[in-house]
PDB file of C-alpha atoms in Angstrom:
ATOM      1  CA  UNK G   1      52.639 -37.445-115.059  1.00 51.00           C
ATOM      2  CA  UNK G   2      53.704 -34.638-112.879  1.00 61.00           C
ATOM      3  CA  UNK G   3      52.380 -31.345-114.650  1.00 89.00           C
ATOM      4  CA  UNK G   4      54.399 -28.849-112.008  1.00 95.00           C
ATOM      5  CA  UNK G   5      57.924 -29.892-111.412  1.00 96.00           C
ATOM      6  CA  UNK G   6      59.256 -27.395-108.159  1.00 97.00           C
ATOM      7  CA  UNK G   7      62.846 -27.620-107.027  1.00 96.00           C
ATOM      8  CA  UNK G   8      64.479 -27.374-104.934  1.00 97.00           C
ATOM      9  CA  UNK G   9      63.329 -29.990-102.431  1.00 97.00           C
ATOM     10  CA  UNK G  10      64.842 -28.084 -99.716  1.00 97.00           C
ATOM     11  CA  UNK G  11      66.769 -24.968 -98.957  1.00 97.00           C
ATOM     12  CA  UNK G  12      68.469 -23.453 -96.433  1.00 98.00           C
ATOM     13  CA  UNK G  13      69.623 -19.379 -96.304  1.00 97.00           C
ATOM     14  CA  UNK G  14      70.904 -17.488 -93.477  1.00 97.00           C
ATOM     15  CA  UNK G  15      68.153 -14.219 -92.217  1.00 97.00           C
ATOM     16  CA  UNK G  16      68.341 -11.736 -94.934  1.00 97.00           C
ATOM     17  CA  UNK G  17      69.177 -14.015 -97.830  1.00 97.00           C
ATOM     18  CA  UNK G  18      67.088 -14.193-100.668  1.00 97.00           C
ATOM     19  CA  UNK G  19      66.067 -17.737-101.294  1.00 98.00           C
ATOM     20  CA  UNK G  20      64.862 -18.584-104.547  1.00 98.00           C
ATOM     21  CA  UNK G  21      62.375 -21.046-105.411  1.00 98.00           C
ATOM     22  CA  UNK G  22      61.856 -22.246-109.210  1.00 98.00           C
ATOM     23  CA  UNK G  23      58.930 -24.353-111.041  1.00 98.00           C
ATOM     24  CA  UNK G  24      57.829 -25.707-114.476  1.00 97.00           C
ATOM     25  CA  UNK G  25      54.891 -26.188-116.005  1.00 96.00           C
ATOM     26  CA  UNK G  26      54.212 -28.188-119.151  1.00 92.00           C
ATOM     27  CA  UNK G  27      50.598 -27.547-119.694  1.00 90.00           C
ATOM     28  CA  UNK G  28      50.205 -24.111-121.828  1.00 89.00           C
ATOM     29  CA  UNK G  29      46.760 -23.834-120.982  1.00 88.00           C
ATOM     30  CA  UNK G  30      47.613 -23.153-117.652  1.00 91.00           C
ATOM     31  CA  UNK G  31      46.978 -18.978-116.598  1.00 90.00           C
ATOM     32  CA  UNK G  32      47.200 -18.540-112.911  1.00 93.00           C
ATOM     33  CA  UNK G  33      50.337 -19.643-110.965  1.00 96.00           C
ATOM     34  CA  UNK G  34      50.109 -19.161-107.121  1.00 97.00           C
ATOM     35  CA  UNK G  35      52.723 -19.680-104.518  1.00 98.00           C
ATOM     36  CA  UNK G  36      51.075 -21.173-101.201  1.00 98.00           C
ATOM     37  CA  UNK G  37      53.188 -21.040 -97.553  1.00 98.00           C
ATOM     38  CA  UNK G  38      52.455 -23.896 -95.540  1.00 97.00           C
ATOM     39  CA  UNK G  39      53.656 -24.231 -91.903  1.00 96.00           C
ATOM     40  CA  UNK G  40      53.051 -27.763 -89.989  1.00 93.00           C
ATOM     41  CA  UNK G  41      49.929 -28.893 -89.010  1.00 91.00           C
ATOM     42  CA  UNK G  42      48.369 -25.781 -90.626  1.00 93.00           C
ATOM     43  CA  UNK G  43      46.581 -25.846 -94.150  1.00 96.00           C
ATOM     44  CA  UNK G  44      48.457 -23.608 -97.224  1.00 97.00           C
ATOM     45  CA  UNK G  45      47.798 -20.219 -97.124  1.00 97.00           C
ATOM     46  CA  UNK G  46      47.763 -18.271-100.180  1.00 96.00           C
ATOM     47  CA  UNK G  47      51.310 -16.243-100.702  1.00 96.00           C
ATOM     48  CA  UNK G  48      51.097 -14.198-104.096  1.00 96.00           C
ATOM     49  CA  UNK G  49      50.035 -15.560-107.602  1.00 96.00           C
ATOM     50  CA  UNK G  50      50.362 -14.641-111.193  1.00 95.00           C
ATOM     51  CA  UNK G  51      48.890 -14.327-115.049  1.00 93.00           C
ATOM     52  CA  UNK G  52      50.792 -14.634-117.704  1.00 91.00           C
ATOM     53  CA  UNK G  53      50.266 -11.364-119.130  1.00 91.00           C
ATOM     54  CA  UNK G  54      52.886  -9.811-116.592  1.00 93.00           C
ATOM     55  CA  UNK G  55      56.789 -10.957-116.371  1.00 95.00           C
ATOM     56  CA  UNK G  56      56.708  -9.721-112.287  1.00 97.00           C
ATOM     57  CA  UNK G  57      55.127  -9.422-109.479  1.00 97.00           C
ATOM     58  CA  UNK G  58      55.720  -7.668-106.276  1.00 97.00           C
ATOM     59  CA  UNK G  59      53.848  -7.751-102.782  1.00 95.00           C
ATOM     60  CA  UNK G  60      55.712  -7.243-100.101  1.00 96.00           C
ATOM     61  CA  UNK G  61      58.978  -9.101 -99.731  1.00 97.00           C
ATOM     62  CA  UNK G  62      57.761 -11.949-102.189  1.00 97.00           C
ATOM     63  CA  UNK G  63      57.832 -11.439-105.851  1.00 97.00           C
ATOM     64  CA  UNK G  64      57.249 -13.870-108.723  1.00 97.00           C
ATOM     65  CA  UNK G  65      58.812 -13.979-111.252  1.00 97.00           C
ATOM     66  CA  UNK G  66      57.619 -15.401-115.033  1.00 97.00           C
ATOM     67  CA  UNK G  67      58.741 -16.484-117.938  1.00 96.00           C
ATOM     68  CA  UNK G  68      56.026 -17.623-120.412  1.00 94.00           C
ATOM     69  CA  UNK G  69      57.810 -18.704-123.065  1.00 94.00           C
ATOM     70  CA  UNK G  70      60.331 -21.062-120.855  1.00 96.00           C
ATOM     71  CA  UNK G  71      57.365 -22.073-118.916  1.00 96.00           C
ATOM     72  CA  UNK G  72      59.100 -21.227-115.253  1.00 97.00           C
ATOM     73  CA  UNK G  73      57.885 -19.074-112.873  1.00 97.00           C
ATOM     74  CA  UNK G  74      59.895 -17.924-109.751  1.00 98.00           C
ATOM     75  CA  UNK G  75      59.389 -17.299-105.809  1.00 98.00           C
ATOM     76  CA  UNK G  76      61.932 -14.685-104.459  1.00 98.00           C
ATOM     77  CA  UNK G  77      61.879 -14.052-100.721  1.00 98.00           C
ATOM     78  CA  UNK G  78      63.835 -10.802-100.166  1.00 97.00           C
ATOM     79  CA  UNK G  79      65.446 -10.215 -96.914  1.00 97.00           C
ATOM     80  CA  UNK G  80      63.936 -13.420 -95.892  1.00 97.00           C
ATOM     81  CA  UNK G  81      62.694 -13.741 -91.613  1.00 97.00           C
ATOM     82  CA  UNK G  82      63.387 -16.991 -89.452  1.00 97.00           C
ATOM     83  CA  UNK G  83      59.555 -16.420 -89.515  1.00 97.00           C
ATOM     84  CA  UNK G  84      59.655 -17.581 -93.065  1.00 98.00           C
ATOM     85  CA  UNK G  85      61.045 -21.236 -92.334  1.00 98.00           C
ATOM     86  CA  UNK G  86      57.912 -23.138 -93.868  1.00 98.00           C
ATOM     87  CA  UNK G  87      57.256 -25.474 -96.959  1.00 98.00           C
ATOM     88  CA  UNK G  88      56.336 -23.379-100.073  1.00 98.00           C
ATOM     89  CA  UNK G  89      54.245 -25.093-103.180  1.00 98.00           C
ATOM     90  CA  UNK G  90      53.901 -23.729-106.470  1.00 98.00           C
ATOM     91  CA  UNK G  91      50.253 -23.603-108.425  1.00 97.00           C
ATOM     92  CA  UNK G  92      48.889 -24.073-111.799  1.00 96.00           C
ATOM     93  CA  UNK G  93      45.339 -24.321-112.842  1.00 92.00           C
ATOM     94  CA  UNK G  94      43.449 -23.824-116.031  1.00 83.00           C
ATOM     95  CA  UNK G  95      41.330 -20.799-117.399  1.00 74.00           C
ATOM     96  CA  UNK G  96      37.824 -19.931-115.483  1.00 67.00           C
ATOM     97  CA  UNK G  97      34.713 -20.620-117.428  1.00 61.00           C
ATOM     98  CA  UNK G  98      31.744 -20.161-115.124  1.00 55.00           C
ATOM     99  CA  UNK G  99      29.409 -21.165-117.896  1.00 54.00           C
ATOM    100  CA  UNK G 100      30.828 -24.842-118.507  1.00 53.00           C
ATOM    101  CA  UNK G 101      31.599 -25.056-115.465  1.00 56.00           C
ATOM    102  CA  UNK G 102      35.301 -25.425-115.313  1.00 65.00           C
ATOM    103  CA  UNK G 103      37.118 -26.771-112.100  1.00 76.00           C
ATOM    104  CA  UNK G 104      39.844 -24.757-111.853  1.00 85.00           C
ATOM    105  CA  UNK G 105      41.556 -27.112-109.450  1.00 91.00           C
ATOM    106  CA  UNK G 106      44.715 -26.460-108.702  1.00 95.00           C
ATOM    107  CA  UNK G 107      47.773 -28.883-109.723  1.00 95.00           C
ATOM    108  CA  UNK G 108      50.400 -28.714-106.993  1.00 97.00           C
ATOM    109  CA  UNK G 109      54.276 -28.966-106.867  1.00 96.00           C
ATOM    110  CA  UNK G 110      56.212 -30.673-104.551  1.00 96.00           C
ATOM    111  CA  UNK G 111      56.797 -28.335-102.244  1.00 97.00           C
ATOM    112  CA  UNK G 112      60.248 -26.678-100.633  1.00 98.00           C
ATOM    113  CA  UNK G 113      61.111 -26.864 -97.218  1.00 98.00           C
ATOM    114  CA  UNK G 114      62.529 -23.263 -96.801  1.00 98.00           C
ATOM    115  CA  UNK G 115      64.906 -23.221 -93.111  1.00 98.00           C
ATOM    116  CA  UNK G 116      65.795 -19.416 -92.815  1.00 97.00           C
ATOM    117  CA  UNK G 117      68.854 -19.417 -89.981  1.00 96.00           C
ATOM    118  CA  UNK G 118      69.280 -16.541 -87.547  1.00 93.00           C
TER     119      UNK G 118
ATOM    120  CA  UNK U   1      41.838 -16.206 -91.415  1.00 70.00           C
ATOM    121  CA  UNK U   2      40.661 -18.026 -94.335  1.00 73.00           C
ATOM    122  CA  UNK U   3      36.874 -18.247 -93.769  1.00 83.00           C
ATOM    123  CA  UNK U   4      37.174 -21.870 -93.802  1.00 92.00           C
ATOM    124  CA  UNK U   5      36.542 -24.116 -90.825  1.00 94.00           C
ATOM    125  CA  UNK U   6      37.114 -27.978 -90.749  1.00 97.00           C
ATOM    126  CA  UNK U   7      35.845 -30.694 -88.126  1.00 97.00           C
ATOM    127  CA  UNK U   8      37.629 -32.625 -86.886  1.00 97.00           C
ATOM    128  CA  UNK U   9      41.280 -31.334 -86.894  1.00 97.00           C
ATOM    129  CA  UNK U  10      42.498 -34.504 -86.204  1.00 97.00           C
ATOM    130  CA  UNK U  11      41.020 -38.048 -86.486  1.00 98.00           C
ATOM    131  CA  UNK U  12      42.241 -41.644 -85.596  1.00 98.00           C
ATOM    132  CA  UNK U  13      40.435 -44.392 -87.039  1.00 98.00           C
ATOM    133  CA  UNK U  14      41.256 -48.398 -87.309  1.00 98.00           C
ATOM    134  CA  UNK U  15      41.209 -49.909 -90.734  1.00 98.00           C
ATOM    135  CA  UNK U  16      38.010 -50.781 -91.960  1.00 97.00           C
ATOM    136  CA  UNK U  17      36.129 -48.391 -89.938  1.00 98.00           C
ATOM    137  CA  UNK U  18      34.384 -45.169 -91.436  1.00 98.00           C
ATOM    138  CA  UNK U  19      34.969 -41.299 -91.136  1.00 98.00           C
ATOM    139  CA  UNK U  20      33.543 -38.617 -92.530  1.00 98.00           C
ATOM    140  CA  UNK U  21      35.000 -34.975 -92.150  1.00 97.00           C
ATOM    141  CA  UNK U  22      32.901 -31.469 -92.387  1.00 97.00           C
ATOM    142  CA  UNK U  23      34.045 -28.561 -94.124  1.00 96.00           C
ATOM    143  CA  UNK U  24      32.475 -25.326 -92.985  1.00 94.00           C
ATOM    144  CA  UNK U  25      32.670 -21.976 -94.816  1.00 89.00           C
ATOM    145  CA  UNK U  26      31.957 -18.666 -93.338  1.00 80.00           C
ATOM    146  CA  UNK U  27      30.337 -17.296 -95.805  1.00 74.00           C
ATOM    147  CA  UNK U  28      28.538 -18.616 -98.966  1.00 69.00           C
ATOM    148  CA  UNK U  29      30.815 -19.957-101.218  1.00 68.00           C
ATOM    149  CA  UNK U  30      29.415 -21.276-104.763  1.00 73.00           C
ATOM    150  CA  UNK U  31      32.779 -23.123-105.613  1.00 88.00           C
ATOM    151  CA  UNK U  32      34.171 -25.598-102.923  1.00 92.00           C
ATOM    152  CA  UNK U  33      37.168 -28.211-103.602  1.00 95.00           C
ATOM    153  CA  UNK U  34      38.308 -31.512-101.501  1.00 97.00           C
ATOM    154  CA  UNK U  35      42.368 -31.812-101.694  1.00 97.00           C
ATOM    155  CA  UNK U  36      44.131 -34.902-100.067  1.00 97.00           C
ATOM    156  CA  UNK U  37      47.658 -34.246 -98.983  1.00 97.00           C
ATOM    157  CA  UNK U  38      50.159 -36.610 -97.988  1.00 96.00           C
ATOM    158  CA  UNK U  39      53.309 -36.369 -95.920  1.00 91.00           C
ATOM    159  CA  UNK U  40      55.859 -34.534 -98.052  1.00 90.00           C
ATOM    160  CA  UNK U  41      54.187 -34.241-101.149  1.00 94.00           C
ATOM    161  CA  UNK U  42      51.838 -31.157-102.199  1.00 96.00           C
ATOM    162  CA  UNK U  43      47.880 -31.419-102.618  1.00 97.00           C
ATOM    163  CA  UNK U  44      46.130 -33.280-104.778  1.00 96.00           C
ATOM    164  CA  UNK U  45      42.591 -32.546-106.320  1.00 95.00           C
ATOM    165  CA  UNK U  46      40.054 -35.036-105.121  1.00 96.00           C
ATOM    166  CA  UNK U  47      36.172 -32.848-106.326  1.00 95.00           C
ATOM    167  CA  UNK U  48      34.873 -29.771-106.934  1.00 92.00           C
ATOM    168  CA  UNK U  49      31.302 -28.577-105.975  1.00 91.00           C
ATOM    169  CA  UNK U  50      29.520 -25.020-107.827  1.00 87.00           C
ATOM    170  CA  UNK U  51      26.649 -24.982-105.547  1.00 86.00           C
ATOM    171  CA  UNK U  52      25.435 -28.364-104.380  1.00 87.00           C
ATOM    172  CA  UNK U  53      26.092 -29.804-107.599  1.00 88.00           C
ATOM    173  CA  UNK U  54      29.397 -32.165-107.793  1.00 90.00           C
ATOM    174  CA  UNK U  55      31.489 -31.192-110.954  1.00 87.00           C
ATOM    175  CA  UNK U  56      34.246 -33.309-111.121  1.00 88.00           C
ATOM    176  CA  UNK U  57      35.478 -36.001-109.292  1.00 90.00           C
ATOM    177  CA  UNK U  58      39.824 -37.319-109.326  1.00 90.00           C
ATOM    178  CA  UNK U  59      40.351 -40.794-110.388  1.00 88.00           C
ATOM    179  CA  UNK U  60      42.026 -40.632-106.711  1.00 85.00           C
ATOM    180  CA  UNK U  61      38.346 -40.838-105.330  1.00 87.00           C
ATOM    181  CA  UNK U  62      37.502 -44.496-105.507  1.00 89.00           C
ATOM    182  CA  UNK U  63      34.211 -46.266-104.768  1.00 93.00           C
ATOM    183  CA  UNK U  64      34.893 -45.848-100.701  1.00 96.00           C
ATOM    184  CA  UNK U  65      34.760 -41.786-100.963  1.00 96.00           C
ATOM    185  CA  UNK U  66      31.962 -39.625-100.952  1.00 96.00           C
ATOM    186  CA  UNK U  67      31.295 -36.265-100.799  1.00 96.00           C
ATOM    187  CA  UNK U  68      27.945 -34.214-100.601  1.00 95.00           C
ATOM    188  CA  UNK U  69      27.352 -30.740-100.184  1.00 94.00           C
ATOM    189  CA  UNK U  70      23.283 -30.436 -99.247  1.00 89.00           C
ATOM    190  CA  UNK U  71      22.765 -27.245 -99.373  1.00 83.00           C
ATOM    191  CA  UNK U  72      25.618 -25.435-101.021  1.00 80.00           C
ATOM    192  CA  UNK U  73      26.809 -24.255 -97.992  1.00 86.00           C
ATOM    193  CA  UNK U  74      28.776 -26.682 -96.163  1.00 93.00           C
ATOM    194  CA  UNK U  75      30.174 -30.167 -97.249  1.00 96.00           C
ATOM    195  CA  UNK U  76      30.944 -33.514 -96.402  1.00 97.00           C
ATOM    196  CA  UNK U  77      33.757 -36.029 -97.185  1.00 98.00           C
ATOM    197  CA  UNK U  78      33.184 -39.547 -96.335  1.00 97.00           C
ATOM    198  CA  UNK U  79      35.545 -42.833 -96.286  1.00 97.00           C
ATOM    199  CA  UNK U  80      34.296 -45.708 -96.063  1.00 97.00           C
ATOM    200  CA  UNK U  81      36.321 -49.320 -94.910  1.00 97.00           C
ATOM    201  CA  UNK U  82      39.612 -47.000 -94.547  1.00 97.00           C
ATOM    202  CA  UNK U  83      42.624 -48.405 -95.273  1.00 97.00           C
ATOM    203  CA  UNK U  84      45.990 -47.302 -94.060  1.00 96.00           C
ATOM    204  CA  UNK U  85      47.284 -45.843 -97.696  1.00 95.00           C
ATOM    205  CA  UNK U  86      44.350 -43.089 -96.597  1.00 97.00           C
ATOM    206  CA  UNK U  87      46.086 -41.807 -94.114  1.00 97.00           C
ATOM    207  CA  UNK U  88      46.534 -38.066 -94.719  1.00 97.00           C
ATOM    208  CA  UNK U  89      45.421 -34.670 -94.771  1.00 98.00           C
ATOM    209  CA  UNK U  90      42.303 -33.714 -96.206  1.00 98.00           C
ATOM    210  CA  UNK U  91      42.134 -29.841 -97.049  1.00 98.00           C
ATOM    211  CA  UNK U  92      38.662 -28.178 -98.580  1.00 97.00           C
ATOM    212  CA  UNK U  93      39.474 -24.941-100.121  1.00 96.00           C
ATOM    213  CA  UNK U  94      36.725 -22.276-101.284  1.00 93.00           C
ATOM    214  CA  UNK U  95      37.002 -19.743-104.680  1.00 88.00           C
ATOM    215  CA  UNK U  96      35.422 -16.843-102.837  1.00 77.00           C
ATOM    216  CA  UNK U  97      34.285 -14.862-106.044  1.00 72.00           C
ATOM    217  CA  UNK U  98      33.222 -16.307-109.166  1.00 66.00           C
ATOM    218  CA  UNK U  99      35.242 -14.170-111.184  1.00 68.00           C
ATOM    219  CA  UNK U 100      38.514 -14.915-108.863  1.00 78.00           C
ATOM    220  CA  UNK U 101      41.208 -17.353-109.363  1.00 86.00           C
ATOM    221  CA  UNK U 102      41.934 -17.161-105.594  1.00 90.00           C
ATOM    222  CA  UNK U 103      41.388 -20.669-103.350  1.00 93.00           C
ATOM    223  CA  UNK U 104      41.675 -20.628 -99.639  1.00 94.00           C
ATOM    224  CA  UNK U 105      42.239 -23.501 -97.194  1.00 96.00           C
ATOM    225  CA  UNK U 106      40.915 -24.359 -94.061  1.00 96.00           C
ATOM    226  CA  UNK U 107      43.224 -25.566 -91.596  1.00 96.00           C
ATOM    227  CA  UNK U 108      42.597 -29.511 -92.626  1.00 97.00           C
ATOM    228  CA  UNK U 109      41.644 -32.525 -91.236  1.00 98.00           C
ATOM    229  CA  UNK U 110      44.422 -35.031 -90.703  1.00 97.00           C
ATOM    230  CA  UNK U 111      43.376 -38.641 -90.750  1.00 98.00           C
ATOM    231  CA  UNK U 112      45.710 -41.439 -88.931  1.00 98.00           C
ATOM    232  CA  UNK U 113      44.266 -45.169 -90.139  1.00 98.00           C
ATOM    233  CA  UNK U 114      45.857 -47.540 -87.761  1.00 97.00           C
TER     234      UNK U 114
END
């Protein structure tokens, strides 16, 4: 049972378009919601993330956005680069708890293969 | 630069044979995951170490995996009698502060089982 459904699959957006990248979560226990950038042959690199206590959030050109009660958060790439063309995966994991012990691990999407044309 | 190094970057084994990868943190790290990621398809959670004790362990590690971390410093996956459906990437990630959320990736190890 996939817990993070990301769509779409694949995208493609011409150099300052603003690609948008959507996922769903059915787990409510789930409080931090990370976007990773992965390029080929390289491991994902952490992009941005979220809590659920804000509806937005902005770094740079990427901003998430949330919507707690439709479980769906967002990845919006403004003025998006050629430079950006990579595979982006949404994030979920559960609450810390250093005292039990708690994994945290992180439950993936599928990923989107984001082309950005000159 | 994550802080994370892996060894080897790439390896090419024959079915049956063993492998074992390294995962090498710059700094001390008390939380270190495994994550096994296959063409086209996002990571998956393989087991967690706090220190050098193993917390939890994916029903995706069968009998022929295991993974050690001595000292709580660096850590070791292992694969025993491969089989081609293991061919993929194997990412470690670290949770730099206890308090953090955050998890960064090395650059992987990508296994070919021929």
């Amino acid at each position: 049972q996939q817990q993070v459904k990301q769509s779409p699959q694949s995208l493609i957006v011409q150099k300052g378009g603003i690609p948008i990248i959507n996922c769903a979560y059915e787990n409510t226990a789930f409080d931090y919601f990370p976007w990773y950038q992965q390029f080929p042959g390289k491991g994902p690199a952490l992009l941005i993330a979220i809590r659920p206590d804000v509806s937005e959030k902005k770094e740079g050109r990427f901003t998430i956005s949330f919507n707690k009660s439709a479980k769906q958060f967002s990845l919006h790439i403004m003025d998006s680069q050629p430079g950006d063309s990579a595979t982006y995966f949404c994030a979920a994991s559960r609450p810390i708890n250093n005292y039990g012990g708690a994994t945290n691990k992180l439950i993936f999407g599928t990923g989107t293969l984001l082309a950005v044309q000159p | 630069d994550t802080g994370v190094s892996q060894d080897p970057r790439h390896k090419i084994t024959k079915r049956g044979q063993n492998v074992t990868f390294r995962c090498d943190p710059i700094s001390e790290h008390n939380r270190l995951y495994w994550y096994r990621q296959t063409l086209g398809q996002g990571p998956e959670f393989l087991t967690y170490f706090q220190n050098e004790a193993q917390l939890e362990k994916s029903r995706l590690l069968s009998d022929r995996f295991s993974a050690e971390r001595p000292k709580g410093s660096f850590s070791t996956l292992e694969i025993q009698r491969t089989e081609q459906g293991d061919s993929a990437m194997y990412l470690c990630a670290v949770r730099r502060l206890a308090a953090s959320y955050e998890q960064y990736f090395g650059p992987g190890t990508r296994l070919t089982v021929t």
